[in-house]
Coordinates of C-alpha atoms and ligand atoms in Angstrom, one line a residue:
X1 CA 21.6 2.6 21.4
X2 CA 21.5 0.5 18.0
X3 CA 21.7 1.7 14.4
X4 CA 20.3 -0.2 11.7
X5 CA 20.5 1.1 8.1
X6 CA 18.1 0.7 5.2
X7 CA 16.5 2.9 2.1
X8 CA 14.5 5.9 3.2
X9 CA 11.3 6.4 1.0
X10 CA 10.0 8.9 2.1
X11 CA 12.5 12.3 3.6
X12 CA 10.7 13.0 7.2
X13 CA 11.6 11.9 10.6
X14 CA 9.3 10.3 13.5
X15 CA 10.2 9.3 17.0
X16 CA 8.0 6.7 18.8
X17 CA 7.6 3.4 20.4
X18 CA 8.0 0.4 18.0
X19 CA 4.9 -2.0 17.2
X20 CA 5.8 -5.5 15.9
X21 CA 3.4 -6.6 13.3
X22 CA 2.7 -9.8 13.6
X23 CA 0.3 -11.8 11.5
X24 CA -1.7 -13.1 13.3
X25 CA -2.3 -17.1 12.8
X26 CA 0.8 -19.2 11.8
X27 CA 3.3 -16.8 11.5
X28 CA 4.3 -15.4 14.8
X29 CA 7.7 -14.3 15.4
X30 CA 9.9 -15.6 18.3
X31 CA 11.2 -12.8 19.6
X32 CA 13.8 -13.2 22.5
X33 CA 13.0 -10.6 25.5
X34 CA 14.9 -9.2 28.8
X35 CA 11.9 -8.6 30.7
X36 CA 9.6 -11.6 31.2
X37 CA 7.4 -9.7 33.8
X38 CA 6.6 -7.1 31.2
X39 CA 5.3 -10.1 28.9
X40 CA 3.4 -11.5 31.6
X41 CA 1.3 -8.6 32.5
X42 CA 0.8 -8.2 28.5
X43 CA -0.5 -11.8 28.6
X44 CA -2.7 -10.4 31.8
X45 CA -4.3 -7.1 29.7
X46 CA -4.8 -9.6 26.0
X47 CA -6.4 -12.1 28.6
X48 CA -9.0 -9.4 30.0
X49 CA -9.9 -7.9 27.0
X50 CA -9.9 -11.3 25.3
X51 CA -12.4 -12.2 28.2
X52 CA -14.1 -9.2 27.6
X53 CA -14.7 -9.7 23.7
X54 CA -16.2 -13.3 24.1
X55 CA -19.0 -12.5 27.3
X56 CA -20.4 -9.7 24.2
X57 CA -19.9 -12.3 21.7
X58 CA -21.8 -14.7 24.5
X59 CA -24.5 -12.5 25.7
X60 CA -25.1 -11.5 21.4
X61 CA -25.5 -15.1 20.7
X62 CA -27.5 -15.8 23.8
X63 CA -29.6 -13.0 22.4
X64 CA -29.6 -14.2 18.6
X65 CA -29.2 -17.9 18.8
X66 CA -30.1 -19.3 22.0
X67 CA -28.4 -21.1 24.7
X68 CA -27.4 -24.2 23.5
X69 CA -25.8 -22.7 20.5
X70 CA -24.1 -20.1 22.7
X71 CA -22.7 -22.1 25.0
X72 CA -19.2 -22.8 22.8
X73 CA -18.7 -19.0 24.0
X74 CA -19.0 -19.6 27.4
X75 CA -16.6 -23.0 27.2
X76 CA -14.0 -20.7 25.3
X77 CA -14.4 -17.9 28.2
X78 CA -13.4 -21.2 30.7
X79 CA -10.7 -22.0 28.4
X80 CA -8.8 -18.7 28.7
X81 CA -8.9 -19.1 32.5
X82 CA -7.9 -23.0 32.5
X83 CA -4.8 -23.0 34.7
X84 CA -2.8 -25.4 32.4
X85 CA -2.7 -23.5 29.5
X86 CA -1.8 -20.2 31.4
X87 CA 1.1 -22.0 33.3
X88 CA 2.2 -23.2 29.9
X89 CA 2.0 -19.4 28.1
X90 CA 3.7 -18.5 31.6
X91 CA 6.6 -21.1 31.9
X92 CA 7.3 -20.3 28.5
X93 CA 7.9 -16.7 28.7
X94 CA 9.7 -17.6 31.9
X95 CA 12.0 -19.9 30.7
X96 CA 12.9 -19.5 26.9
X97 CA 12.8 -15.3 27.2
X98 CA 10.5 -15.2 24.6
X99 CA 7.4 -12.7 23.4
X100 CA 3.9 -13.0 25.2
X101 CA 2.9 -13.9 21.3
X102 CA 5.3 -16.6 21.0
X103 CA 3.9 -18.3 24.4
X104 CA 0.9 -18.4 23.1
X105 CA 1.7 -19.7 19.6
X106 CA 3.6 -22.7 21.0
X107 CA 0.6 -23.5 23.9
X108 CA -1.8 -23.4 21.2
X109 CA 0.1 -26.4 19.2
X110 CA 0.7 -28.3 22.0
X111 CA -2.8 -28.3 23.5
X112 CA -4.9 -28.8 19.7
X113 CA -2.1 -31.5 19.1
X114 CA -2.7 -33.1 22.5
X115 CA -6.6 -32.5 22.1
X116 CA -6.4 -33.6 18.5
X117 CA -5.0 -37.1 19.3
X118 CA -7.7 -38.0 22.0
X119 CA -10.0 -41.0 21.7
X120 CA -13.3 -39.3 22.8
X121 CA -14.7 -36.9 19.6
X122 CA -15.8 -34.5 22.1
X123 CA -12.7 -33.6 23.3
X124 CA -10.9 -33.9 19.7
X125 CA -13.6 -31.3 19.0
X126 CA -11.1 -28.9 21.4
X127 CA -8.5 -28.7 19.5
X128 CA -10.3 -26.3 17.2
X129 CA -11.3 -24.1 20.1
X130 CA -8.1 -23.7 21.7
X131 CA -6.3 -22.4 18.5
X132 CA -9.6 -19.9 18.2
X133 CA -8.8 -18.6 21.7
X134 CA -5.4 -18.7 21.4
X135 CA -5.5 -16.6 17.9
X136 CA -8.2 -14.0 19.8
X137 CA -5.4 -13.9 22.2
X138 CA -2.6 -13.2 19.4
X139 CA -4.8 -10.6 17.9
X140 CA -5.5 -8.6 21.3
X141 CA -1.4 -9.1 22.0
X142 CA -0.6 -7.5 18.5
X143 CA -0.9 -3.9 17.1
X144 CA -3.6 -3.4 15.1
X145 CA -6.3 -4.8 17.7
X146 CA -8.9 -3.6 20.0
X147 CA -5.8 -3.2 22.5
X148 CA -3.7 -0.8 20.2
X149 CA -6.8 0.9 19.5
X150 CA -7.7 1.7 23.1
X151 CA -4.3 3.5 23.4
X152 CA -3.8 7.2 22.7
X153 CA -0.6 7.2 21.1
X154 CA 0.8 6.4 17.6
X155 CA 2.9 3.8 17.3
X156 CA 6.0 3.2 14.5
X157 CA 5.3 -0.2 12.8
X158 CA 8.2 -2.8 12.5
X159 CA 7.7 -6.0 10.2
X160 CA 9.7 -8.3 7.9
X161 CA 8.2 -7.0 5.1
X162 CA 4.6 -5.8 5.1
X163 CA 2.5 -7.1 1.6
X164 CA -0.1 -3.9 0.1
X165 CA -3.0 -5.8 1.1
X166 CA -1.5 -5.7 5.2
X167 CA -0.3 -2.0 4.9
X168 CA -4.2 -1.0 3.4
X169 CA -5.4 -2.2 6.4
X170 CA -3.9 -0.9 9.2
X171 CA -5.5 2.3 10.6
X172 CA -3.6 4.7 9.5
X173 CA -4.5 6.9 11.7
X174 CA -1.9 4.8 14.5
X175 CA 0.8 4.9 12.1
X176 CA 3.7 7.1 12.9
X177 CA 6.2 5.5 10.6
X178 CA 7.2 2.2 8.8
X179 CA 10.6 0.1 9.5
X180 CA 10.7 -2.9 7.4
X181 CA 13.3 -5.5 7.8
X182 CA 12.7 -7.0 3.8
X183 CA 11.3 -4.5 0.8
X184 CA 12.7 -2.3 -1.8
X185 CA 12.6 1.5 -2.9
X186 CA 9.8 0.6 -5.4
X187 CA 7.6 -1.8 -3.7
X188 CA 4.2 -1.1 -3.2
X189 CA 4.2 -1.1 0.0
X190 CA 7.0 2.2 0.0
X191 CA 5.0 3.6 -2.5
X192 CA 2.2 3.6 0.1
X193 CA 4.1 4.8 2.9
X194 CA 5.0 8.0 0.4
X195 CA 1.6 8.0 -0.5
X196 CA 0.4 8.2 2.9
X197 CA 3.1 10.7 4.0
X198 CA 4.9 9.0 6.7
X199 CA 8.7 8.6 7.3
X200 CA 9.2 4.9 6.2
X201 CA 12.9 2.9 5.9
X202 CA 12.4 -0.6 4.1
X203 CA 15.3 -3.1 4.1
X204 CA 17.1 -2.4 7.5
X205 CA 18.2 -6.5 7.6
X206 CA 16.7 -9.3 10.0
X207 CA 19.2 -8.5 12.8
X208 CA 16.8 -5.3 13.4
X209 CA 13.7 -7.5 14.2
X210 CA 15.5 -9.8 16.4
X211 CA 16.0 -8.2 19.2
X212 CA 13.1 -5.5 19.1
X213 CA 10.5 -5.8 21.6
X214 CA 7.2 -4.0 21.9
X215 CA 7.1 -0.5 23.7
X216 CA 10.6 0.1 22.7
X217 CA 12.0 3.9 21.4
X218 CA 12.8 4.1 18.5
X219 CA 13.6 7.2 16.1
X220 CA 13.1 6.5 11.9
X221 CA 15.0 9.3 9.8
X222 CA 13.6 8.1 6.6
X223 CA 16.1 10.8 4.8
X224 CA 19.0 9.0 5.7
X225 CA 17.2 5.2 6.0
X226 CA 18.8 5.4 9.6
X227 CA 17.4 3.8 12.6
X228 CA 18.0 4.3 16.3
X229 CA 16.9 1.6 18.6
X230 CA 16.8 2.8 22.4
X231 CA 18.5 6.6 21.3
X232 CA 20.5 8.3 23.5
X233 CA 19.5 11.9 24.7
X234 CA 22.2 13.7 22.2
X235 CA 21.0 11.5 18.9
X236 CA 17.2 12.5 20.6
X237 CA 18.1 15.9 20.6
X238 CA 19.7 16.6 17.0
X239 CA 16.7 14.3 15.6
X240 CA 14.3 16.5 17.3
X241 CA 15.9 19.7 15.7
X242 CA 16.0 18.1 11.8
X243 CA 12.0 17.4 12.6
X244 CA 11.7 20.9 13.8
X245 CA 13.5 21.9 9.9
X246 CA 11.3 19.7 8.3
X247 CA 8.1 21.8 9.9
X248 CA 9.9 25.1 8.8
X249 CA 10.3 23.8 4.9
X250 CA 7.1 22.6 4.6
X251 CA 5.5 25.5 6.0
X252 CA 8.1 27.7 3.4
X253 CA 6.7 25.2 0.6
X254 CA 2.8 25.9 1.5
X255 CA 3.4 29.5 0.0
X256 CA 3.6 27.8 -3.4
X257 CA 0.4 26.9 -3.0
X258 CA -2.1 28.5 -5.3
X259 CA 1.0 29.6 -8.0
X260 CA 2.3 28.5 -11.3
X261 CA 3.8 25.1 -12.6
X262 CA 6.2 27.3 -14.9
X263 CA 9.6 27.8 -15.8
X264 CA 11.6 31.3 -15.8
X265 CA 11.2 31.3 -19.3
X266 CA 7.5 30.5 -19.4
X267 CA 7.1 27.0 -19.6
X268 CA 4.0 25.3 -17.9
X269 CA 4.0 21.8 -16.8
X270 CA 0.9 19.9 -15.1
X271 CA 1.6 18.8 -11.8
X272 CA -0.6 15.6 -10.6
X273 CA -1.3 13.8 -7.7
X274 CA -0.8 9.3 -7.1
X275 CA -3.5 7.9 -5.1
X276 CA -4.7 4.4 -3.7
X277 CA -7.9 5.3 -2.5
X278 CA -10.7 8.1 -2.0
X279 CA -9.1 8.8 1.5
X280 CA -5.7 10.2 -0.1
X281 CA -8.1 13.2 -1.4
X282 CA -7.3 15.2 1.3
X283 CA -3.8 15.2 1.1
X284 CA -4.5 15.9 -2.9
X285 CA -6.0 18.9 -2.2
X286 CA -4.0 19.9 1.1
X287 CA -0.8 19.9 -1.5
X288 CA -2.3 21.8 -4.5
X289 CA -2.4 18.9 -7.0
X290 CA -3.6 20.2 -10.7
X291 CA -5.5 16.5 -10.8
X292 CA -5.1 13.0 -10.1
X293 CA -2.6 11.1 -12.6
X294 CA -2.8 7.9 -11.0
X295 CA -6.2 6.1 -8.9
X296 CA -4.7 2.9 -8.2
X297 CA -7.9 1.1 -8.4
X298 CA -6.8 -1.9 -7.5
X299 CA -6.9 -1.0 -3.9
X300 CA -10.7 -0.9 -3.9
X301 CA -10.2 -4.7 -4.7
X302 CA -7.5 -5.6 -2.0
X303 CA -9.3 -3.0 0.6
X304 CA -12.4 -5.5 -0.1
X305 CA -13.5 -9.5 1.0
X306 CA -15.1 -10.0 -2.5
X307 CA -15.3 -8.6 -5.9
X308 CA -16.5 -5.2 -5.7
X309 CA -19.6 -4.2 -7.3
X310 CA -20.3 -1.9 -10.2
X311 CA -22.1 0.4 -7.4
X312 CA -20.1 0.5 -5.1
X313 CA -17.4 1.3 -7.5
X314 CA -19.4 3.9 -9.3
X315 CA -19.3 5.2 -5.7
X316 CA -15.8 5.6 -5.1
X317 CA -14.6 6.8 -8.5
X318 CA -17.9 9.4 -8.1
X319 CA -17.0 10.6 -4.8
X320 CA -13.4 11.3 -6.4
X321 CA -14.5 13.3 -9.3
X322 CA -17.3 15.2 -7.4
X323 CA -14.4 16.0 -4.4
X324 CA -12.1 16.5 -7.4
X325 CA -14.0 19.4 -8.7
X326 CA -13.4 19.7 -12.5
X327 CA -10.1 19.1 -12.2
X328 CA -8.4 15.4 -14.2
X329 CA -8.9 12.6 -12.4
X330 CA -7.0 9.1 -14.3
X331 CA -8.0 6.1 -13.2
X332 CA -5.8 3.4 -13.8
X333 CA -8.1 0.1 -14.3
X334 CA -7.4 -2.9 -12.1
X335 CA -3.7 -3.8 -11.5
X336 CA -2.9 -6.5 -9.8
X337 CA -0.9 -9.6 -10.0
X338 CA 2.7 -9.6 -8.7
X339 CA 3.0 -8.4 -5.3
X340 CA -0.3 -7.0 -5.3
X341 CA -2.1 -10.6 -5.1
X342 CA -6.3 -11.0 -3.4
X343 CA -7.7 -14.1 -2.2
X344 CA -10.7 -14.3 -3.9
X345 CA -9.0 -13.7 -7.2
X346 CA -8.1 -17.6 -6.7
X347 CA -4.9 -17.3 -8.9
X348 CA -2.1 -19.9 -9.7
X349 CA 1.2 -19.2 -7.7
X350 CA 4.0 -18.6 -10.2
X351 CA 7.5 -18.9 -10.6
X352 CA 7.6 -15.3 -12.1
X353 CA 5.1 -12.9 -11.0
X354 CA 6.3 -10.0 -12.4
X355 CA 6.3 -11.9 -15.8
X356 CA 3.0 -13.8 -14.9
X357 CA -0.7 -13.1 -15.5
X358 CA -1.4 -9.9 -14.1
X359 CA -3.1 -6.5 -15.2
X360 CA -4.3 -6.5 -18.1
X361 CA -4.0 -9.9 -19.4
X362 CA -6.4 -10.6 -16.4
X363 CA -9.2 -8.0 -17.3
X364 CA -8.9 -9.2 -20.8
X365 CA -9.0 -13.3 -20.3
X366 CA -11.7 -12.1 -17.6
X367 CA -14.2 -9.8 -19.6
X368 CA -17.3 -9.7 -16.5
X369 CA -15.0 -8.4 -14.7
X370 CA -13.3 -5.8 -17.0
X371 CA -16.7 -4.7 -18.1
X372 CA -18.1 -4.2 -14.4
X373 CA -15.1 -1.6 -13.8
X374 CA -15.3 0.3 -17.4
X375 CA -19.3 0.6 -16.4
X376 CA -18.7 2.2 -13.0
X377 CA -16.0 4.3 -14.3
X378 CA -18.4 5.4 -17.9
X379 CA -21.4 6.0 -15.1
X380 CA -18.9 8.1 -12.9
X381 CA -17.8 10.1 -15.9
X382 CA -20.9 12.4 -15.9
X383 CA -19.7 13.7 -12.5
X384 CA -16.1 15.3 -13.5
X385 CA -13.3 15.2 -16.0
X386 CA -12.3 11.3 -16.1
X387 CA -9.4 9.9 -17.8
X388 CA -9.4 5.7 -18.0
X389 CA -5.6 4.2 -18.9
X390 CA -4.7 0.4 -19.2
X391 CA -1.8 -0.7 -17.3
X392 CA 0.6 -3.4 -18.3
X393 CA 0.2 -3.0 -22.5
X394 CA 2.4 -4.8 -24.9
X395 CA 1.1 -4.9 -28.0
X396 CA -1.6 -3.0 -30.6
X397 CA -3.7 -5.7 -30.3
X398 CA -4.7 -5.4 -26.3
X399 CA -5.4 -1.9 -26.9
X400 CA -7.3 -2.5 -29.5
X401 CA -9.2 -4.8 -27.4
X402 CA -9.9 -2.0 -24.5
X403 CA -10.8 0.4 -26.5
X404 CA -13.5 -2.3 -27.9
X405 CA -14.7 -3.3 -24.7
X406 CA -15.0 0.5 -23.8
X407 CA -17.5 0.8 -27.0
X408 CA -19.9 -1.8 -26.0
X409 CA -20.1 -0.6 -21.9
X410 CA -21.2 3.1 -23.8
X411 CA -23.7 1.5 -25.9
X412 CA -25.0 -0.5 -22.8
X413 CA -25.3 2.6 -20.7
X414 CA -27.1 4.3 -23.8
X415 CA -29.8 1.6 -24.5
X416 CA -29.8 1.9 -20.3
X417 CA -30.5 5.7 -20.5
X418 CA -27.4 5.9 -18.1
X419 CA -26.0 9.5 -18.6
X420 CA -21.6 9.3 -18.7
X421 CA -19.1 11.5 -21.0
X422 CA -18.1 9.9 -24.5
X423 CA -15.2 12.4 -24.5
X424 CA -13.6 10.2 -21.7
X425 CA -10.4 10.7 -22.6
X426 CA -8.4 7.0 -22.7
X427 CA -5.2 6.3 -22.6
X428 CA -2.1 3.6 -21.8
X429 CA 0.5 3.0 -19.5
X430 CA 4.0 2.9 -21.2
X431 CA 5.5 0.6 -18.4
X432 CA 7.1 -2.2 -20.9
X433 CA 9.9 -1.8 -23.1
X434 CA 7.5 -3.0 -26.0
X435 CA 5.1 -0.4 -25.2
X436 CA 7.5 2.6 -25.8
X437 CA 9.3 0.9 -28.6
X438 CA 5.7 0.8 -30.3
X439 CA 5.1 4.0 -29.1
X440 CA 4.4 5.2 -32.7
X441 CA 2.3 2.5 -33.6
X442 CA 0.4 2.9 -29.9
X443 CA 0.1 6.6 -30.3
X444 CA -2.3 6.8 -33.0
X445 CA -5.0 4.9 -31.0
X446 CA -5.3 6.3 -27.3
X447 CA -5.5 10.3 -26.0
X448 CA -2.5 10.2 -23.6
X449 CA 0.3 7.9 -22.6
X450 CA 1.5 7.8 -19.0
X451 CA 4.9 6.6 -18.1
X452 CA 5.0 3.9 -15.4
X453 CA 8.5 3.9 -14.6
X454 CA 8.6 1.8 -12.2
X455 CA 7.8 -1.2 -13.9
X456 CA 9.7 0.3 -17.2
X457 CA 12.8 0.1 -14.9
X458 CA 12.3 -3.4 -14.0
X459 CA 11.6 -4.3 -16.8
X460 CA 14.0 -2.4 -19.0
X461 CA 17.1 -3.3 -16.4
X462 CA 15.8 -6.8 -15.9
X463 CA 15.6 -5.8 -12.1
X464 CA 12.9 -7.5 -10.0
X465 CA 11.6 -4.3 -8.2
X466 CA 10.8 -6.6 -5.0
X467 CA 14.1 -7.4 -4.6
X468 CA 16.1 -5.4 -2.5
X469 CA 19.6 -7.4 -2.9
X470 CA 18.9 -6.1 -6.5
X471 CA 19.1 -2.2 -5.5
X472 CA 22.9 -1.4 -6.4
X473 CA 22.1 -2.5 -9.9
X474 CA 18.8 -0.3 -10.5
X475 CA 20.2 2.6 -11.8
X476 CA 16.8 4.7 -12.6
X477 CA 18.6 7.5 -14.3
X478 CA 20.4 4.7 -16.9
X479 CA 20.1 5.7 -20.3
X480 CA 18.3 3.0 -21.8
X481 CA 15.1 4.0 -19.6
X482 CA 15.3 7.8 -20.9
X483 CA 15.6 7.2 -24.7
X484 CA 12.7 4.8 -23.7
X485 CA 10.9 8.1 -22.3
X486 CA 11.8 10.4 -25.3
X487 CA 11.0 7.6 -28.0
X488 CA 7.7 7.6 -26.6
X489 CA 7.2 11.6 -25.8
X490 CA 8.3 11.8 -29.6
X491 CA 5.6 9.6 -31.0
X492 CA 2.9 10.5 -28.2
X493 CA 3.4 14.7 -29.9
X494 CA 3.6 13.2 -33.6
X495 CA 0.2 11.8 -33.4
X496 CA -1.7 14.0 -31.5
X497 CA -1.7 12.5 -28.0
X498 CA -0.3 13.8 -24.6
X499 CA 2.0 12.5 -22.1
X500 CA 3.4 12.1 -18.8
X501 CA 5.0 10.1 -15.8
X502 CA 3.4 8.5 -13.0
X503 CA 6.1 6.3 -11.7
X504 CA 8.7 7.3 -8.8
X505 CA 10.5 9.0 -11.6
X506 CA 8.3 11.4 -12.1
X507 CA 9.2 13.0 -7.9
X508 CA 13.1 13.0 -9.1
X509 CA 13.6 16.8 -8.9
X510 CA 17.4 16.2 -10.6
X511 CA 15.5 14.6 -13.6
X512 CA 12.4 18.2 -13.8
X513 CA 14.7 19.7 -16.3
X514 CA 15.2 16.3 -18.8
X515 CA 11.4 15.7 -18.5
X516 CA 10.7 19.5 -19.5
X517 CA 13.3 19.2 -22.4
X518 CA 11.8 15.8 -23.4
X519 CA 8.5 17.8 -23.7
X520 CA 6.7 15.7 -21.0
X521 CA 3.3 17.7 -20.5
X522 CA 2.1 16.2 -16.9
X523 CA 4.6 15.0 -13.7
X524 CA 2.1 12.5 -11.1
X525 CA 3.7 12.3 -7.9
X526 CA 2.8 11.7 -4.2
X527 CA 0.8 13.9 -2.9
X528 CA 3.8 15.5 -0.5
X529 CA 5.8 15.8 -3.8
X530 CA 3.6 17.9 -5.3
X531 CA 5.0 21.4 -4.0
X532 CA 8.8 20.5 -3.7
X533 CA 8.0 19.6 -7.8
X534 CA 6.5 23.1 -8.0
X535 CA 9.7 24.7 -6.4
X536 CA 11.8 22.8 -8.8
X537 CA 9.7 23.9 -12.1
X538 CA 9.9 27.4 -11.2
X539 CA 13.4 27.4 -10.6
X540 CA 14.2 26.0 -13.9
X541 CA 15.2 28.1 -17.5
X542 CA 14.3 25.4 -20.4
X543 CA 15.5 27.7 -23.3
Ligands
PEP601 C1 4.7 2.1 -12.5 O1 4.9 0.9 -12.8 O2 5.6 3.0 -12.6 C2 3.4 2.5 -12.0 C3 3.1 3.8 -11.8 O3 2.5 1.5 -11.6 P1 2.7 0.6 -10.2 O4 3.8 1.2 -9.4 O5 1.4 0.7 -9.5 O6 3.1 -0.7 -10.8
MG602 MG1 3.2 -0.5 -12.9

């Protein structure tokens, strides 16, 4: 047995067999491996379903395109079965101790490069078609494939660091817990795994991935960050039991369902609910959420190939509000930028993300855009009680310019005799230390602030929230963040306007009472924090 240590995000335990993620084109791992034959009859299952996939993908095309055109599939089906490139996946395996993956990787560069330097154009042609069969290969070797899928069991995924646009797309359903070798407390990608209410342990070192194979046991304890390669029976057994109390509190905490967010001495408190996507609903509900502080829109964009359309927008935020029922549903407008980069977005690399063009400052340099969101969010607005907030503001001017745009998308859906709510109720996230120092200048213009304090913490600590070497000096309870928190509560009450937290923060049961003194009037939180929060409230005199 091994023990590798990292930062638990989210307090559950999970025992299971480890999947490697691997991406799966250039950047497959070498992973050294003690038993070769187990490789080799994972090369022998990949191959037959590979074989499989391309005589549908043949007999379609035969079908849709004729023969001639068809016939690439039946070359790629001979391909697979060409005995030189299997003795060279096999020798490799064989000889180096490496993963069935690896083999493949290395087989595919030597054969296009050999291909690729041939005189005749035909066979030059080849060296395209043997990385395409080689990458089908990859992809029916690695977890989230037709392979995994044909399995019944769940599986604990194990990656260098997984980006949000990779963790949206796994099936989630096959996920029994996250180990990442790279990551921090505040990345997106923990935020997700808390979101999605799975033990998760981020930045357990390189050493963990180096010697992990596929198939092996592992057991996460994401409230320690501990992680038990190969357990033996006692460590097996006491993990079993701390599951078994996690069962018995959360069943304790499902009899707060239905009751009170108040003090002893009376004091009520709105708990909400973070999302990333329509499906999280469930969990929304299944935990008693008062409404949804936080739709992280921008996961309809990284969920999707292309820009998303108004419609099928107005879909999703409608489906929300309708399943939502009356209750507040906030929808954060697009948000990426920093680690949460698309494709098709086709933006610059920088040397500073964080610091770079992201958020807002795209919607605004990119109006088409911002206007196709604020008119499937308006549209949507007739079904439920929306709230729209900007994320990333700075200044009085970008607000200024929201609230602007949000004028001319209702008089658009007016002279369109679209039906939405004017009384949408708009507001801003205080997640820069300019935002909360101009709190009282901001206040005046919007109906609610909503503390994002996870970028107020990078940003207020100069602490790159990606980086997890930075973690000993991210003190989130530090002093300068609070005042932050009360300046802006202060000005948010002196004009009228509401307030509360959506970042991490917010689930920080030591910090329930400061918030309630601070006169924070809404707490957004994972969906599995939402009842521990309740406990904490109720246990709490203010006075
Ligand atoms: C925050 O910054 O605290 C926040 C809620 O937004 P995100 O984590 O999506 O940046
Ligand atoms: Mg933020």
């Amino acid at each position: 047995m091994n023990v590798f240590h990292g930062k638990g995000v989210y307090g559950a335990v999970a025992i299971g067999r480890a999947s490697v993620f691997s991406r799966q084109s250039t950047e497959v791992r070498r992973i050294r491996i003690t038993d070769p034959a187990y490789e080799l009859s994972r090369i022998e299952s990949a191959k037959a379903q590979a074989l499989e996939e391309l005589s549908a993908i043949h007999e379609k095309a035969l079908r849709e395109v004729g023969e001639a055109n068809a016939e690439i599939f039946g070359i790629h089906m001979m391909m697979l079965e060409d005995d030189d490139y299997n003795d060279s996946i096999r020798s490799i395996i064989e000889t180096q101790s490496v993963n069935a993956e690896y083999a493949v990787a290395v087989t595919s560069d030597n054969f296009a490069e050999m291909f690729a330097a041939m005189e005749d154009a035909y066979m030059q042609a080849r060296a395209a078609d043997v990385r395409d069969i080689s990458n089908r290969l990859i992809a029916c070797l690695t977890g989230g494939t037709e392979a995994a899928a044909q399995g019944t069991d769940k599986r604990i995924v194990c990656a260098d660091d997984l980006a949000p646009s990779e963790t949206v797309s796994l099936d989630k359903e096959r996920v029994l817990a996250f180990v990442t070798a790279a990551g921090s407390a505040n990345s997106h990608t923990a935020i997700l795994a808390r979101n999605m209410n799975i033990p998760a342990v981020i930045g357990v070192g390189q050493a963990f991935l180096e010697q992990l194979s596929d198939g092996v046991l592992l057991i996460v304890d994401g409230h320690t960050g501990d992680v038990y390669v190969d357990p033996d029976e006692e460590t097996q057994q006491r993990m079993e039991q701390k599951m078994a109390e996690d069962a018995r509190k959360k069943q304790l905490l499902q009899e707060l369902r239905g009751k009170d967010n108040v003090t002893l001495d009376g004091r009520h408190i709105h708990i909400f609910a973070n999302i990333s996507g329509v499906d999280s609903i469930g969990a929304v509900l299944a935990n008693d959420a008062g409404g949804i502080g936080l739709f992280r829109s921008e996961f309809l964009y990284l969920e999707s190939e292309d820009y998303p359309t108004e419609e099928e927008q107005f879909t999703a935020y409608r489906k929300v509000l309708e399943r939502m029922a009356g209750r507040k549903v906030i929808v954060r407008t697009l948000d990426i930028g920093a680690d949460k980069q698309i494709g098709y977005f086709g933006l610059d690399k920088e040397d500073n993300p964080a610091l770079g063009f992201r958020a807002i400052r795209i919607c605004l340099t990119r109006p088409e855009l911002f206007r196709t969101q604020l008119r499937a969010l308006y549209r949507a607005s007739a079904y439920g009680d929306l709230g729209i907030m900007f994320p990333m503001i700075t200044s009085e001017s970008e607000v200024q310019q929201c609230l602007a745009m949000c004028k001319q998308v209702q008089n658009e859906l007016q002279a369109d005799g679209l039906p939405f709510d004017p009384d949408t109720e708009l507001g801003i996230m205080i997640e820069t230390p300019a935002a909360a120092v101009i709190s009282d200048r901001l206040a005046p213009l919007v109906d609610f602030f909503s503390v994002g304090t996870n970028d107020l913490t990078q940003y207020t600590l100069a602490c790159d929230r990606q980086n997890p070497r930075l973690e000993p000096f991210v003190d989130t309870h530090h002093e300068a963040i609070l005042r932050l928190i009360e300046m802006a509560a202060q000005n948010a009450h002196k004009n009228g306007a509401w307030i509360g937290i959506c970042g991490e923060l917010a689930a920080d049961v030591t910090l329930t009472e400061t918030f309630l003194r601070m006169g924070i009037d809404e707490l957004s939180v994972s969906p599995p924090f939402v009842l521990p929060l309740r406990e904490q409230v109720r246990s709490l005199r203010i006075e």
